[in-house]
Coordinates of C-alpha atoms in Angstrom, one line a residue:
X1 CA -72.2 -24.1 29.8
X2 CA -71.1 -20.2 29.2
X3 CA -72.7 -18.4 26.6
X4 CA -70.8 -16.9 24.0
X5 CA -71.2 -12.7 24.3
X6 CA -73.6 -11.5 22.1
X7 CA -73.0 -8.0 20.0
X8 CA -75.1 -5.9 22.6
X9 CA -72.9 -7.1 25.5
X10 CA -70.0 -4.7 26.4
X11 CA -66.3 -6.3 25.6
X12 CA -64.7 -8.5 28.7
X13 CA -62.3 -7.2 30.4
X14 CA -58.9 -8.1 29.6
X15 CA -58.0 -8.8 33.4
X16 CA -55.9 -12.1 34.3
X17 CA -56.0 -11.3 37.8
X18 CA -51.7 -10.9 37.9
X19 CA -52.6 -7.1 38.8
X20 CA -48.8 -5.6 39.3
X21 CA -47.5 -2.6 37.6
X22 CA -44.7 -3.1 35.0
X23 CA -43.4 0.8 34.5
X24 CA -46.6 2.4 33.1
X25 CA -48.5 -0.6 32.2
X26 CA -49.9 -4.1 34.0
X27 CA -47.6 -7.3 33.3
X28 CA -50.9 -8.9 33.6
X29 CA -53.2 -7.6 31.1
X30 CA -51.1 -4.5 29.7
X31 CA -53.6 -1.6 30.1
X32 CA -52.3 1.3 32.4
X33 CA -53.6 2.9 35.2
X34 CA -56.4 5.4 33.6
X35 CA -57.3 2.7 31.6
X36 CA -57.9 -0.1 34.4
X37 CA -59.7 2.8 36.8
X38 CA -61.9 3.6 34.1
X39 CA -62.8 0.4 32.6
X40 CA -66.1 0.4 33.7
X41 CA -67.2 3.9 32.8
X42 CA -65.9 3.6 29.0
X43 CA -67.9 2.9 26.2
X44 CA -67.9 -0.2 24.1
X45 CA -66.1 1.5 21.3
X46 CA -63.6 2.9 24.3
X47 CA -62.7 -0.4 25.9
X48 CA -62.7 -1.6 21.9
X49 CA -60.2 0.3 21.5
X50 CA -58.3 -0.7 24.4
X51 CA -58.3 -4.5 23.3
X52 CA -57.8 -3.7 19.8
X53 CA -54.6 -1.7 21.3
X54 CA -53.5 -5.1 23.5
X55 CA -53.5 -7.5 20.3
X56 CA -51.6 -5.4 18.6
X57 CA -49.1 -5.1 21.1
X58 CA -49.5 -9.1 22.1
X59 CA -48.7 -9.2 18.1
X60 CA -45.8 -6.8 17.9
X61 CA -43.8 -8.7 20.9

């Protein structure tokens, strides 16, 4: 069974694994290009940020 994250582990990553460009961003997960190359060198609050961006957008449409 997974374990649920816990407040010290950094956010998933929004990924769905249908990786192909859409104009500027991902039809797969909706980040762009700077934000899916740096992913893994942002900070929690950074990559926060980027999800809290993606629901709002998911929301919005």
């Amino acid at each position: 069974m997974k374990s649920l994250p816990s407040e010290s582990d950094p956010p998933p990553s929004p990924c769905t694994k249908v990786c192909r460009m859409a104009g500027p961003v991902c039809a797969g997960c909706g980040r762009t290009l700077d934000e899916i190359a740096g992913w893994s060198r942002m900070s929690p609050d950074e990559k926060l940020a980027v999800l809290a961006r993606l629901s709002s957008q998911k929301a919005a449409s």
